[in-house]
Amino acid sequence: MQKFINSIHDGEEISYDYHFLNTTNPTLVFLHGWCCNKSFWEYQVAHFSGDYNIINIDMVGHGESKSASRKEWSLDILALDVLSVLQNENAKKVVLVGHSMADNVMLYLVKHKDIDIKGIIGIDNFYQVAEPVSEELRKEVITYFEKDYLGGLKETVLGWFVDPEKDARLVNDIYNQMKVIPEEMSRAIGIYTLNDISYRHLKNSNIPIRIIACTKWTDDRATKLFNMFNDLEIRDMIPKSGHFPMIDTTQEFNDILQNVISEIEQAVIA
């Protein structure tokens, strides 16, 4: 069921899909990445909606949540969009499943103690905990996108795939969806994804955090994460998995995600 509500931040309209089973089941909340939208989770919604309550959100400015007047963009503001939905549905036993930039969005949500969050599952993210972006690299990335935004976006998408030629159709589909996001908004949010300010909250969270790391570039970053925070359990994705395992290695991804969700259920969800 598609629903629309207004953000508690500025009244902008938010589109989300809600699949309700019953109040005793955990609620999986799917959060998309930078310049993406809720359609990126369509295979997971189809797979998990028979056993779990599902909330799948287009944060403002993305997908069907068109922005009418928002001028300020940041990850904590996007978190307020998500909070608006969770409060509207009075969501219980929430397990957040967030891709890419949603790592920071999820950590901002943890600060809101009135939300019943039982677990966080990061999909190919949280790496900056182990390897913060240097100021030099941050400036380099900003300059790169200022010179040629669409060119930089296309190169970024290509770099997310193990074999972009083999996956050319998927590469183009993702690029075409991402490029419709207004450049000003995209660049503003993109800059926030280079920050690591909210990662300090990771240590202070009593909520189980699991990470599904994609094998294209995990090298030793996942290991560093595990060593820094031994309460994290990191699950490497199948070999040759790029940045969008929910789309390009769907069945394998769903199996691993199910295992991680089940572990969180057994550990903390009564």
CSV table of C-alpha atoms in Angstrom, one decimal:
chain,number,residue,atom,x,y,z
A,1,MET,CA,0.0,0.0,0.0
A,2,GLN,CA,1.4,3.4,-1.0
A,3,LYS,CA,1.0,6.2,1.5
A,4,PHE,CA,1.8,9.9,1.6
A,5,ILE,CA,2.6,12.0,4.7
A,6,ASN,CA,4.3,15.3,5.4
A,7,SER,CA,7.8,15.6,6.8
A,8,ILE,CA,8.0,16.8,10.4
A,9,HIS,CA,11.0,18.9,9.3
A,10,ASP,CA,9.3,21.2,6.7
A,11,GLY,CA,6.0,19.7,5.6
A,12,GLU,CA,7.4,18.3,2.3
A,13,GLU,CA,5.5,15.3,1.0
A,14,ILE,CA,6.9,11.8,1.6
A,15,SER,CA,5.9,8.7,-0.4
A,16,TYR,CA,6.3,5.3,1.1
A,17,ASP,CA,5.0,1.8,0.7
A,18,TYR,CA,3.7,-0.1,3.8
A,19,HIS,CA,3.0,-3.8,3.9
A,20,PHE,CA,1.4,-4.8,7.2
A,21,LEU,CA,1.1,-8.3,8.6
A,22,ASN,CA,0.6,-7.9,12.3
A,23,THR,CA,1.9,-6.1,15.3
A,24,THR,CA,4.0,-9.0,16.6
A,25,ASN,CA,6.2,-9.3,13.6
A,26,PRO,CA,9.4,-7.2,13.2
A,27,THR,CA,9.2,-4.2,10.8
A,28,LEU,CA,11.8,-4.0,8.2
A,29,VAL,CA,12.5,-0.4,7.1
A,30,PHE,CA,14.4,-0.2,3.8
A,31,LEU,CA,16.4,3.0,3.2
A,32,HIS,CA,17.9,3.8,-0.2
A,33,GLY,CA,21.3,5.3,-0.9
A,34,TRP,CA,22.5,8.5,-2.5
A,35,CYS,CA,20.4,9.7,-5.5
A,36,CYS,CA,18.5,6.4,-5.4
A,37,ASN,CA,14.9,5.5,-4.5
A,38,LYS,CA,12.7,2.9,-3.0
A,39,SER,CA,12.4,0.9,-6.2
A,40,PHE,CA,15.9,-0.3,-5.6
A,41,TRP,CA,14.4,-2.6,-2.9
A,42,GLU,CA,11.6,-4.1,-5.0
A,43,TYR,CA,13.1,-7.6,-4.9
A,44,GLN,CA,13.5,-7.5,-1.1
A,45,VAL,CA,10.0,-6.2,-0.6
A,46,ALA,CA,8.6,-9.1,-2.7
A,47,HIS,CA,10.8,-11.6,-0.8
A,48,PHE,CA,10.2,-10.5,2.8
A,49,SER,CA,6.7,-9.1,2.8
A,50,GLY,CA,5.2,-12.6,3.5
A,51,ASP,CA,6.9,-12.8,6.9
A,52,TYR,CA,7.6,-9.2,8.0
A,53,ASN,CA,5.9,-5.8,8.2
A,54,ILE,CA,7.7,-3.7,5.5
A,55,ILE,CA,8.2,0.1,5.2
A,56,ASN,CA,10.0,1.2,2.1
A,57,ILE,CA,10.6,5.0,1.9
A,58,ASP,CA,11.4,7.6,-0.7
A,59,MET,CA,13.2,10.2,1.3
A,60,VAL,CA,12.3,13.8,0.2
A,61,GLY,CA,13.8,14.7,-3.2
A,62,HIS,CA,14.1,11.1,-4.2
A,63,GLY,CA,11.7,8.9,-6.3
A,64,GLU,CA,8.1,9.9,-5.7
A,65,SER,CA,8.8,12.2,-2.8
A,66,LYS,CA,9.3,15.3,-4.9
A,67,SER,CA,10.6,18.4,-3.2
A,68,ALA,CA,8.5,21.5,-3.6
A,69,SER,CA,10.5,24.0,-1.7
A,70,ARG,CA,13.3,22.4,0.4
A,71,LYS,CA,16.5,24.4,0.2
A,72,GLU,CA,18.6,22.8,2.9
A,73,TRP,CA,19.9,19.2,2.4
A,74,SER,CA,21.7,17.0,4.9
A,75,LEU,CA,21.6,13.5,6.2
A,76,ASP,CA,20.1,14.4,9.5
A,77,ILE,CA,17.2,16.1,7.7
A,78,LEU,CA,16.6,13.0,5.6
A,79,ALA,CA,16.6,11.1,8.9
A,80,LEU,CA,13.7,13.3,10.0
A,81,ASP,CA,11.8,12.3,6.8
A,82,VAL,CA,12.2,8.6,7.9
A,83,LEU,CA,11.3,9.5,11.5
A,84,SER,CA,8.1,11.1,10.2
A,85,VAL,CA,7.1,7.8,8.6
A,86,LEU,CA,8.0,5.7,11.6
A,87,GLN,CA,6.0,7.9,13.9
A,88,ASN,CA,3.0,8.0,11.6
A,89,GLU,CA,2.9,4.2,11.5
A,90,ASN,CA,3.8,3.8,15.2
A,91,ALA,CA,6.3,1.3,14.0
A,92,LYS,CA,7.5,-1.4,16.5
A,93,LYS,CA,10.4,-3.8,16.5
A,94,VAL,CA,12.1,-1.9,13.8
A,95,VAL,CA,15.1,-3.3,11.9
A,96,LEU,CA,16.6,-0.7,9.7
A,97,VAL,CA,18.2,-1.9,6.4
A,98,GLY,CA,20.1,0.9,4.8
A,99,HIS,CA,22.2,1.1,1.7
A,100,SER,CA,25.3,3.3,1.1
A,101,MET,CA,24.6,6.9,2.5
A,102,ALA,CA,21.8,5.5,4.7
A,103,ASP,CA,24.5,4.5,7.3
A,104,ASN,CA,24.5,8.0,8.7
A,105,VAL,CA,20.7,8.3,8.3
A,106,MET,CA,20.3,5.2,10.5
A,107,LEU,CA,22.7,6.6,13.1
A,108,TYR,CA,20.8,9.8,13.3
A,109,LEU,CA,17.6,7.8,13.9
A,110,VAL,CA,19.2,6.0,16.8
A,111,LYS,CA,19.4,9.3,18.7
A,112,HIS,CA,15.6,9.4,18.8
A,113,LYS,CA,14.9,7.3,21.8
A,114,ASP,CA,11.2,7.1,21.2
A,115,ILE,CA,11.7,4.9,18.1
A,116,ASP,CA,11.7,1.1,18.8
A,117,ILE,CA,14.8,0.2,16.8
A,118,LYS,CA,16.0,-3.3,17.4
A,119,GLY,CA,18.8,-3.6,14.9
A,120,ILE,CA,20.7,-1.9,12.1
A,121,ILE,CA,21.8,-3.6,8.9
A,122,GLY,CA,24.2,-1.7,6.7
A,123,ILE,CA,24.6,-2.6,3.1
A,124,ASP,CA,28.1,-1.8,1.7
A,125,ASN,CA,28.6,1.1,4.0
A,126,PHE,CA,30.1,2.2,7.4
A,127,TYR,CA,33.6,2.0,5.9
A,128,GLN,CA,34.4,5.5,6.9
A,129,VAL,CA,34.4,4.4,10.5
A,130,ALA,CA,37.6,2.5,9.7
A,131,GLU,CA,39.0,4.8,7.0
A,132,PRO,CA,37.7,8.4,7.4
A,133,VAL,CA,37.9,10.5,4.2
A,134,SER,CA,40.9,12.9,4.3
A,135,GLU,CA,40.3,16.6,3.8
A,136,GLU,CA,42.5,16.4,0.7
A,137,LEU,CA,40.3,13.6,-0.8
A,138,ARG,CA,37.2,15.4,0.2
A,139,LYS,CA,38.2,18.6,-1.7
A,140,GLU,CA,39.2,16.5,-4.7
A,141,VAL,CA,35.8,14.8,-4.9
A,142,ILE,CA,34.0,18.1,-4.5
A,143,THR,CA,36.1,19.7,-7.3
A,144,TYR,CA,35.6,16.7,-9.5
A,145,PHE,CA,31.8,16.9,-9.4
A,146,GLU,CA,31.9,20.7,-9.8
A,147,LYS,CA,33.8,20.5,-13.1
A,148,ASP,CA,31.6,17.8,-14.7
A,149,TYR,CA,28.7,16.6,-12.6
A,150,LEU,CA,27.0,14.2,-14.9
A,151,GLY,CA,30.4,12.8,-16.1
A,152,GLY,CA,31.5,12.3,-12.5
A,153,LEU,CA,28.2,10.6,-11.7
A,154,LYS,CA,28.6,8.2,-14.6
A,155,GLU,CA,32.1,7.4,-13.6
A,156,THR,CA,31.0,6.8,-10.1
A,157,VAL,CA,28.3,4.4,-11.1
A,158,LEU,CA,30.7,2.5,-13.4
A,159,GLY,CA,33.1,2.2,-10.5
A,160,TRP,CA,30.5,0.5,-8.4
A,161,PHE,CA,30.3,-2.6,-10.6
A,162,VAL,CA,32.8,-5.5,-10.8
A,163,ASP,CA,32.2,-5.8,-14.6
A,164,PRO,CA,30.4,-2.7,-15.9
A,165,GLU,CA,30.5,-3.9,-19.5
A,166,LYS,CA,28.8,-7.2,-18.6
A,167,ASP,CA,26.3,-5.2,-16.5
A,168,ALA,CA,25.9,-2.4,-19.0
A,169,ARG,CA,22.1,-2.5,-18.9
A,170,LEU,CA,22.0,-2.3,-15.2
A,171,VAL,CA,24.7,0.4,-15.1
A,172,ASN,CA,22.7,2.6,-17.5
A,173,ASP,CA,19.4,2.0,-15.6
A,174,ILE,CA,20.9,3.1,-12.3
A,175,TYR,CA,22.7,6.0,-13.9
A,176,ASN,CA,19.5,7.2,-15.6
A,177,GLN,CA,17.6,7.0,-12.3
A,178,MET,CA,20.3,8.9,-10.4
A,179,LYS,CA,20.8,11.7,-13.0
A,180,VAL,CA,17.3,13.0,-12.6
A,181,ILE,CA,18.0,14.1,-9.1
A,182,PRO,CA,18.6,17.9,-9.1
A,183,GLU,CA,22.4,18.6,-9.1
A,184,GLU,CA,22.3,21.1,-6.3
A,185,MET,CA,20.6,18.6,-4.0
A,186,SER,CA,22.8,15.7,-5.1
A,187,ARG,CA,26.0,17.5,-4.5
A,188,ALA,CA,24.8,18.9,-1.1
A,189,ILE,CA,23.9,15.4,0.2
A,190,GLY,CA,27.0,13.9,-1.4
A,191,ILE,CA,29.3,16.2,0.6
A,192,TYR,CA,27.6,15.0,3.8
A,193,THR,CA,28.4,11.4,2.9
A,194,LEU,CA,32.1,12.3,3.0
A,195,ASN,CA,31.8,13.3,6.7
A,196,ASP,CA,32.2,11.0,9.6
A,197,ILE,CA,30.8,13.1,12.4
A,198,SER,CA,27.9,10.9,13.3
A,199,TYR,CA,30.0,7.7,13.4
A,200,ARG,CA,31.0,8.6,17.0
A,201,HIS,CA,27.4,7.5,17.9
A,202,LEU,CA,28.3,4.0,16.8
A,203,LYS,CA,30.2,3.2,20.0
A,204,ASN,CA,27.4,4.6,22.1
A,205,SER,CA,24.7,2.5,20.6
A,206,ASN,CA,23.3,-0.6,22.4
A,207,ILE,CA,21.6,-1.6,19.2
A,208,PRO,CA,23.0,-4.6,17.2
A,209,ILE,CA,24.7,-3.4,14.0
A,210,ARG,CA,25.4,-5.8,11.2
A,211,ILE,CA,27.2,-5.0,7.9
A,212,ILE,CA,26.8,-6.9,4.6
A,213,ALA,CA,30.0,-5.9,2.8
A,214,CYS,CA,30.3,-6.2,-1.0
A,215,THR,CA,33.4,-8.0,-2.2
A,216,LYS,CA,34.4,-5.6,-4.9
A,217,TRP,CA,36.4,-3.4,-2.6
A,218,THR,CA,36.2,-4.7,1.0
A,219,ASP,CA,40.0,-5.5,1.0
A,220,ASP,CA,40.8,-4.9,4.7
A,221,ARG,CA,38.3,-2.2,5.5
A,222,ALA,CA,35.7,-4.7,6.8
A,223,THR,CA,38.3,-6.3,8.9
A,224,LYS,CA,39.3,-2.9,10.3
A,225,LEU,CA,35.7,-2.2,11.2
A,226,PHE,CA,35.4,-5.5,13.0
A,227,ASN,CA,38.6,-4.9,15.0
A,228,MET,CA,37.5,-1.4,16.0
A,229,PHE,CA,34.0,-2.4,17.0
A,230,ASN,CA,33.9,-6.1,18.1
A,231,ASP,CA,30.1,-5.9,18.6
A,232,LEU,CA,29.7,-5.6,14.8
A,233,GLU,CA,29.3,-8.8,12.8
A,234,ILE,CA,30.3,-8.4,9.2
A,235,ARG,CA,29.0,-10.7,6.5
A,236,ASP,CA,31.0,-10.5,3.3
A,237,MET,CA,28.8,-10.7,0.2
A,238,ILE,CA,29.3,-13.4,-2.5
A,239,PRO,CA,32.3,-13.0,-4.8
A,240,LYS,CA,32.1,-10.5,-7.6
A,241,SER,CA,29.4,-8.4,-5.9
A,242,GLY,CA,29.3,-4.7,-6.6
A,243,HIS,CA,27.7,-1.8,-4.7
A,244,PHE,CA,24.1,-2.9,-5.5
A,245,PRO,CA,23.8,-6.5,-4.3
A,246,MET,CA,20.1,-6.1,-3.7
A,247,ILE,CA,19.7,-5.8,-7.5
A,248,ASP,CA,22.6,-7.7,-9.2
A,249,THR,CA,23.0,-10.7,-6.9
A,250,THR,CA,19.4,-10.8,-5.6
A,251,GLN,CA,18.9,-14.3,-4.4
A,252,GLU,CA,22.3,-14.6,-2.7
A,253,PHE,CA,21.8,-11.2,-1.1
A,254,ASN,CA,18.3,-12.1,0.1
A,255,ASP,CA,19.6,-15.3,1.7
A,256,ILE,CA,22.3,-13.5,3.6
A,257,LEU,CA,20.0,-10.7,4.6
A,258,GLN,CA,17.5,-13.3,6.0
A,259,ASN,CA,20.2,-14.9,8.1
A,260,VAL,CA,21.2,-11.5,9.5
A,261,ILE,CA,17.6,-10.5,10.3
A,262,SER,CA,17.0,-13.9,12.0
A,263,GLU,CA,20.1,-13.4,14.2
A,264,ILE,CA,18.8,-10.0,15.3
A,265,GLU,CA,15.4,-11.5,16.0
A,266,GLN,CA,16.9,-14.2,18.2
A,267,ALA,CA,19.2,-11.8,20.0
A,268,VAL,CA,17.0,-8.9,20.9
A,269,ILE,CA,13.4,-9.3,19.6
A,270,ALA,CA,11.1,-11.1,21.9
